[in-house]
mmCIF file with all atom_site columns, C-alpha atoms in Angstrom:
data_model
loop_
_atom_site.group_PDB
_atom_site.id
_atom_site.type_symbol
_atom_site.label_atom_id
_atom_site.label_alt_id
_atom_site.label_comp_id
_atom_site.label_asym_id
_atom_site.label_entity_id
_atom_site.label_seq_id
_atom_site.pdbx_PDB_ins_code
_atom_site.Cartn_x
_atom_site.Cartn_y
_atom_site.Cartn_z
_atom_site.occupancy
_atom_site.B_iso_or_equiv
_atom_site.pdbx_formal_charge
_atom_site.auth_seq_id
_atom_site.auth_comp_id
_atom_site.auth_asym_id
_atom_site.auth_atom_id
_atom_site.pdbx_PDB_model_num
ATOM 1   C CA . GLY A 1 1   ? -12.920 14.082  5.061   1.00 0.00 ? 1   GLY A CA 1
ATOM 2   C CA . HIS A 1 2   ? -9.767  12.843  4.952   1.00 0.00 ? 2   HIS A CA 1
ATOM 3   C CA . ARG A 1 3   ? -7.827  15.935  3.091   1.00 0.00 ? 3   ARG A CA 1
ATOM 4   C CA . ARG A 1 4   ? -10.322 18.370  4.580   1.00 0.00 ? 4   ARG A CA 1
ATOM 5   C CA . ASP A 1 5   ? -8.742  16.841  7.903   1.00 0.00 ? 5   ASP A CA 1
ATOM 6   C CA . GLY A 1 6   ? -5.661  16.971  7.289   1.00 0.00 ? 6   GLY A CA 1
ATOM 7   C CA . ASP A 1 7   ? -5.212  13.344  8.250   1.00 0.00 ? 7   ASP A CA 1
ATOM 8   C CA . VAL A 1 8   ? -2.425  12.675  5.356   1.00 0.00 ? 8   VAL A CA 1
ATOM 9   C CA . ALA A 1 9   ? -2.258  8.993   6.278   1.00 0.00 ? 9   ALA A CA 1
ATOM 10  C CA . ALA A 1 10  ? -5.574  8.147   5.961   1.00 0.00 ? 10  ALA A CA 1
ATOM 11  C CA . GLN A 1 11  ? -5.314  9.509   3.000   1.00 0.00 ? 11  GLN A CA 1
ATOM 12  C CA . ALA A 1 12  ? -3.063  7.457   2.046   1.00 0.00 ? 12  ALA A CA 1
ATOM 13  C CA . ARG A 1 13  ? -5.222  4.590   3.736   1.00 0.00 ? 13  ARG A CA 1
ATOM 14  C CA . ALA A 1 14  ? -8.420  5.652   1.630   1.00 0.00 ? 14  ALA A CA 1
ATOM 15  C CA . LEU A 1 15  ? -6.750  5.665   -1.943  1.00 0.00 ? 15  LEU A CA 1
ATOM 16  C CA . SER A 1 16  ? -4.988  2.308   -1.343  1.00 0.00 ? 16  SER A CA 1
ATOM 17  C CA . GLU A 1 17  ? -8.513  0.425   -0.991  1.00 0.00 ? 17  GLU A CA 1
ATOM 18  C CA . LEU A 1 18  ? -9.753  2.684   -3.897  1.00 0.00 ? 18  LEU A CA 1
ATOM 19  C CA . GLY A 1 19  ? -6.362  1.608   -5.594  1.00 0.00 ? 19  GLY A CA 1
ATOM 20  C CA . ARG A 1 20  ? -8.284  -1.824  -4.801  1.00 0.00 ? 20  ARG A CA 1
ATOM 21  C CA . VAL A 1 21  ? -11.752 -0.861  -5.934  1.00 0.00 ? 21  VAL A CA 1
ATOM 22  C CA . GLN A 1 22  ? -9.901  0.076   -9.506  1.00 0.00 ? 22  GLN A CA 1
ATOM 23  C CA . GLU A 1 23  ? -8.309  -3.664  -9.424  1.00 0.00 ? 23  GLU A CA 1
ATOM 24  C CA . TYR A 1 24  ? -11.373 -6.312  -8.523  1.00 0.00 ? 24  TYR A CA 1
ATOM 25  C CA . ALA A 1 25  ? -13.323 -3.659  -12.017 1.00 0.00 ? 25  ALA A CA 1
ATOM 26  C CA . GLY A 1 26  ? -9.990  -4.862  -14.384 1.00 0.00 ? 26  GLY A CA 1
ATOM 27  C CA . ARG A 1 27  ? -8.458  -1.592  -14.294 1.00 0.00 ? 27  ARG A CA 1
ATOM 28  C CA . LEU A 1 28  ? -4.853  -2.346  -13.022 1.00 0.00 ? 28  LEU A CA 1
ATOM 29  C CA . GLU A 1 29  ? -3.176  0.076   -15.010 1.00 0.00 ? 29  GLU A CA 1
ATOM 30  C CA . GLU A 1 30  ? -5.565  2.786   -12.660 1.00 0.00 ? 30  GLU A CA 1
ATOM 31  C CA . SER A 1 31  ? -4.947  1.363   -9.208  1.00 0.00 ? 31  SER A CA 1
ATOM 32  C CA . LEU A 1 32  ? -1.410  0.781   -10.143 1.00 0.00 ? 32  LEU A CA 1
ATOM 33  C CA . ARG A 1 33  ? -1.241  4.703   -10.801 1.00 0.00 ? 33  ARG A CA 1
ATOM 34  C CA . THR A 1 34  ? -3.688  5.108   -7.479  1.00 0.00 ? 34  THR A CA 1
ATOM 35  C CA . CYS A 1 35  ? -1.805  2.826   -5.395  1.00 0.00 ? 35  CYS A CA 1
ATOM 36  C CA . ARG A 1 36  ? 1.405   4.821   -6.239  1.00 0.00 ? 36  ARG A CA 1
ATOM 37  C CA . GLU A 1 37  ? 0.173   8.164   -5.280  1.00 0.00 ? 37  GLU A CA 1
ATOM 38  C CA . ALA A 1 38  ? -1.118  6.214   -1.855  1.00 0.00 ? 38  ALA A CA 1
ATOM 39  C CA . VAL A 1 39  ? 2.433   5.473   -1.375  1.00 0.00 ? 39  VAL A CA 1
ATOM 40  C CA . GLU A 1 40  ? 3.754   8.823   -1.837  1.00 0.00 ? 40  GLU A CA 1
ATOM 41  C CA . TRP A 1 41  ? 1.197   10.085  0.953   1.00 0.00 ? 41  TRP A CA 1
ATOM 42  C CA . ALA A 1 42  ? 2.110   7.277   3.191   1.00 0.00 ? 42  ALA A CA 1
ATOM 43  C CA . ARG A 1 43  ? 6.034   8.886   2.206   1.00 0.00 ? 43  ARG A CA 1
ATOM 44  C CA . ARG A 1 44  ? 4.327   12.332  3.316   1.00 0.00 ? 44  ARG A CA 1
ATOM 45  C CA . ALA A 1 45  ? 2.847   10.803  6.290   1.00 0.00 ? 45  ALA A CA 1
ATOM 46  C CA . GLU A 1 46  ? 6.582   9.408   7.102   1.00 0.00 ? 46  GLU A CA 1
ATOM 47  C CA . ASP A 1 47  ? 4.567   5.855   8.359   1.00 0.00 ? 47  ASP A CA 1
ATOM 48  C CA . THR A 1 48  ? 7.000   3.472   6.760   1.00 0.00 ? 48  THR A CA 1
ATOM 49  C CA . ARG A 1 49  ? 5.010   0.671   8.368   1.00 0.00 ? 49  ARG A CA 1
ATOM 50  C CA . LEU A 1 50  ? 1.593   1.301   5.735   1.00 0.00 ? 50  LEU A CA 1
ATOM 51  C CA . GLN A 1 51  ? 4.592   2.830   2.719   1.00 0.00 ? 51  GLN A CA 1
ATOM 52  C CA . ALA A 1 52  ? 5.378   -1.007  3.338   1.00 0.00 ? 52  ALA A CA 1
ATOM 53  C CA . ALA A 1 53  ? 2.054   -2.258  2.823   1.00 0.00 ? 53  ALA A CA 1
ATOM 54  C CA . LEU A 1 54  ? 1.437   -0.070  0.461   1.00 0.00 ? 54  LEU A CA 1
ATOM 55  C CA . HIS A 1 55  ? 4.958   -1.944  -1.513  1.00 0.00 ? 55  HIS A CA 1
ATOM 56  C CA . LEU A 1 56  ? 3.317   -4.840  -1.559  1.00 0.00 ? 56  LEU A CA 1
ATOM 57  C CA . ARG A 1 57  ? 0.225   -3.577  -2.531  1.00 0.00 ? 57  ARG A CA 1
ATOM 58  C CA . LEU A 1 58  ? 2.017   -2.841  -5.518  1.00 0.00 ? 58  LEU A CA 1
ATOM 59  C CA . ALA A 1 59  ? 4.302   -5.827  -5.307  1.00 0.00 ? 59  ALA A CA 1
ATOM 60  C CA . ASP A 1 60  ? 0.610   -7.917  -5.575  1.00 0.00 ? 60  ASP A CA 1
ATOM 61  C CA . SER A 1 61  ? -0.581  -5.723  -8.458  1.00 0.00 ? 61  SER A CA 1
ATOM 62  C CA . TYR A 1 62  ? 2.759   -6.049  -10.981 1.00 0.00 ? 62  TYR A CA 1
ATOM 63  C CA . GLU A 1 63  ? 2.319   -9.708  -10.561 1.00 0.00 ? 63  GLU A CA 1
ATOM 64  C CA . ARG A 1 64  ? -1.287  -9.647  -11.833 1.00 0.00 ? 64  ARG A CA 1
ATOM 65  C CA . LEU A 1 65  ? 0.240   -7.857  -14.448 1.00 0.00 ? 65  LEU A CA 1
ATOM 66  C CA . GLY A 1 66  ? 2.830   -10.306 -15.738 1.00 0.00 ? 66  GLY A CA 1
ATOM 67  C CA . ASP A 1 67  ? 6.277   -7.971  -14.549 1.00 0.00 ? 67  ASP A CA 1
ATOM 68  C CA . PRO A 1 68  ? 7.742   -9.845  -11.907 1.00 0.00 ? 68  PRO A CA 1
ATOM 69  C CA . ALA A 1 69  ? 10.475  -7.837  -11.938 1.00 0.00 ? 69  ALA A CA 1
ATOM 70  C CA . SER A 1 70  ? 8.531   -4.953  -11.066 1.00 0.00 ? 70  SER A CA 1
ATOM 71  C CA . ALA A 1 71  ? 6.557   -7.189  -8.158  1.00 0.00 ? 71  ALA A CA 1
ATOM 72  C CA . ALA A 1 72  ? 10.304  -8.176  -6.771  1.00 0.00 ? 72  ALA A CA 1
ATOM 73  C CA . LEU A 1 73  ? 11.339  -4.303  -6.542  1.00 0.00 ? 73  LEU A CA 1
ATOM 74  C CA . HIS A 1 74  ? 8.677   -3.814  -4.346  1.00 0.00 ? 74  HIS A CA 1
ATOM 75  C CA . ARG A 1 75  ? 8.962   -6.020  -2.408  1.00 0.00 ? 75  ARG A CA 1
ATOM 76  C CA . SER A 1 76  ? 12.848  -5.790  -2.160  1.00 0.00 ? 76  SER A CA 1
ATOM 77  C CA . THR A 1 77  ? 11.731  -2.113  -0.574  1.00 0.00 ? 77  THR A CA 1
ATOM 78  C CA . ALA A 1 78  ? 8.856   -2.855  1.560   1.00 0.00 ? 78  ALA A CA 1
ATOM 79  C CA . GLY A 1 79  ? 10.886  -5.822  2.925   1.00 0.00 ? 79  GLY A CA 1
ATOM 80  C CA . ARG A 1 80  ? 13.515  -3.201  3.605   1.00 0.00 ? 80  ARG A CA 1
ATOM 81  C CA . MET A 1 81  ? 11.443  -0.597  5.260   1.00 0.00 ? 81  MET A CA 1
ATOM 82  C CA . LEU A 1 82  ? 11.004  -3.476  7.661   1.00 0.00 ? 82  LEU A CA 1
ATOM 83  C CA . ALA A 1 83  ? 13.689  -4.131  8.224   1.00 0.00 ? 83  ALA A CA 1
ATOM 84  C CA . ASP A 1 84  ? 14.480  -0.423  9.253   1.00 0.00 ? 84  ASP A CA 1
ATOM 85  C CA . GLU A 1 85  ? 12.162  -0.045  11.561  1.00 0.00 ? 85  GLU A CA 1
ATOM 86  C CA . PRO A 1 86  ? 12.328  -0.901  15.080  1.00 0.00 ? 86  PRO A CA 1
ATOM 87  C CA . PRO A 1 87  ? 10.305  -3.808  16.822  1.00 0.00 ? 87  PRO A CA 1
ATOM 88  C CA . GLN A 1 88  ? 6.477   -3.113  17.897  1.00 0.00 ? 88  GLN A CA 1
ATOM 89  C CA . GLY A 1 89  ? 6.041   -3.455  21.322  1.00 0.00 ? 89  GLY A CA 1
ATOM 90  C CA . ASP A 1 90  ? 3.426   -5.746  22.747  1.00 0.00 ? 90  ASP A CA 1
ATOM 91  C CA . SER A 1 91  ? 1.233   -3.413  23.832  1.00 0.00 ? 91  SER A CA 1
ATOM 92  C CA . GLU A 1 92  ? 0.009   -2.047  20.734  1.00 0.00 ? 92  GLU A CA 1
ATOM 93  C CA . PRO A 1 93  ? -2.326  -2.751  19.479  1.00 0.00 ? 93  PRO A CA 1
ATOM 94  C CA . GLU A 1 94  ? -1.647  -5.888  16.031  1.00 0.00 ? 94  GLU A CA 1
ATOM 95  C CA . HIS A 1 95  ? -4.414  -3.263  14.130  1.00 0.00 ? 95  HIS A CA 1
ATOM 96  C CA . GLY A 1 96  ? -4.380  -0.104  15.333  1.00 0.00 ? 96  GLY A CA 1
ATOM 97  C CA . ALA A 1 97  ? -5.431  3.276   13.441  1.00 0.00 ? 97  ALA A CA 1
ATOM 98  C CA . ASN A 1 98  ? -2.434  2.489   10.254  1.00 0.00 ? 98  ASN A CA 1
ATOM 99  C CA . ALA A 1 99  ? -3.434  -0.520  10.317  1.00 0.00 ? 99  ALA A CA 1
ATOM 100 C CA . CYS A 1 100 ? -3.143  -1.303  6.508   1.00 0.00 ? 100 CYS A CA 1
ATOM 101 C CA . GLU A 1 101 ? -4.860  -4.285  5.239   1.00 0.00 ? 101 GLU A CA 1
ATOM 102 C CA . ILE A 1 102 ? -2.820  -6.970  2.168   1.00 0.00 ? 102 ILE A CA 1
ATOM 103 C CA . ARG A 1 103 ? -4.821  -8.743  0.393   1.00 0.00 ? 103 ARG A CA 1
ATOM 104 C CA . THR A 1 104 ? -2.607  -11.568 -2.002  1.00 0.00 ? 104 THR A CA 1
ATOM 105 C CA . ALA A 1 105 ? -3.916  -13.881 -4.397  1.00 0.00 ? 105 ALA A CA 1
ATOM 106 C CA . SER A 1 106 ? -4.204  -17.730 -3.034  1.00 0.00 ? 106 SER A CA 1
ATOM 107 C CA . ALA A 1 107 ? -2.122  -20.103 -5.169  1.00 0.00 ? 107 ALA A CA 1
ATOM 108 C CA . GLU A 1 108 ? -5.821  -21.272 -6.593  1.00 0.00 ? 108 GLU A CA 1
ATOM 109 C CA . ASP A 1 109 ? -5.589  -17.911 -8.031  1.00 0.00 ? 109 ASP A CA 1
#
């Protein structure tokens, strides 16, 4: 539906959620491919915050796969992207249309 509507950022968020489902189903490699595709769609949408959130999602996935070097690379990329972003005004909602939920594994996992 988002593709038909031309909402590129929404398509990136939908792919991110698909990647989450794939990860929960134990399909980690497939999840990584889907999340990398979501990053590309977020780049096309020129949504830096969404791109950074997706890089953090990829970092968490690489951690779970036992690839700390790739995880560190994606965390570093997200950090640089967010550092380059202008600060958000207080008038913007905390969870707007461009929000992307990021869930990290707890220390107990």
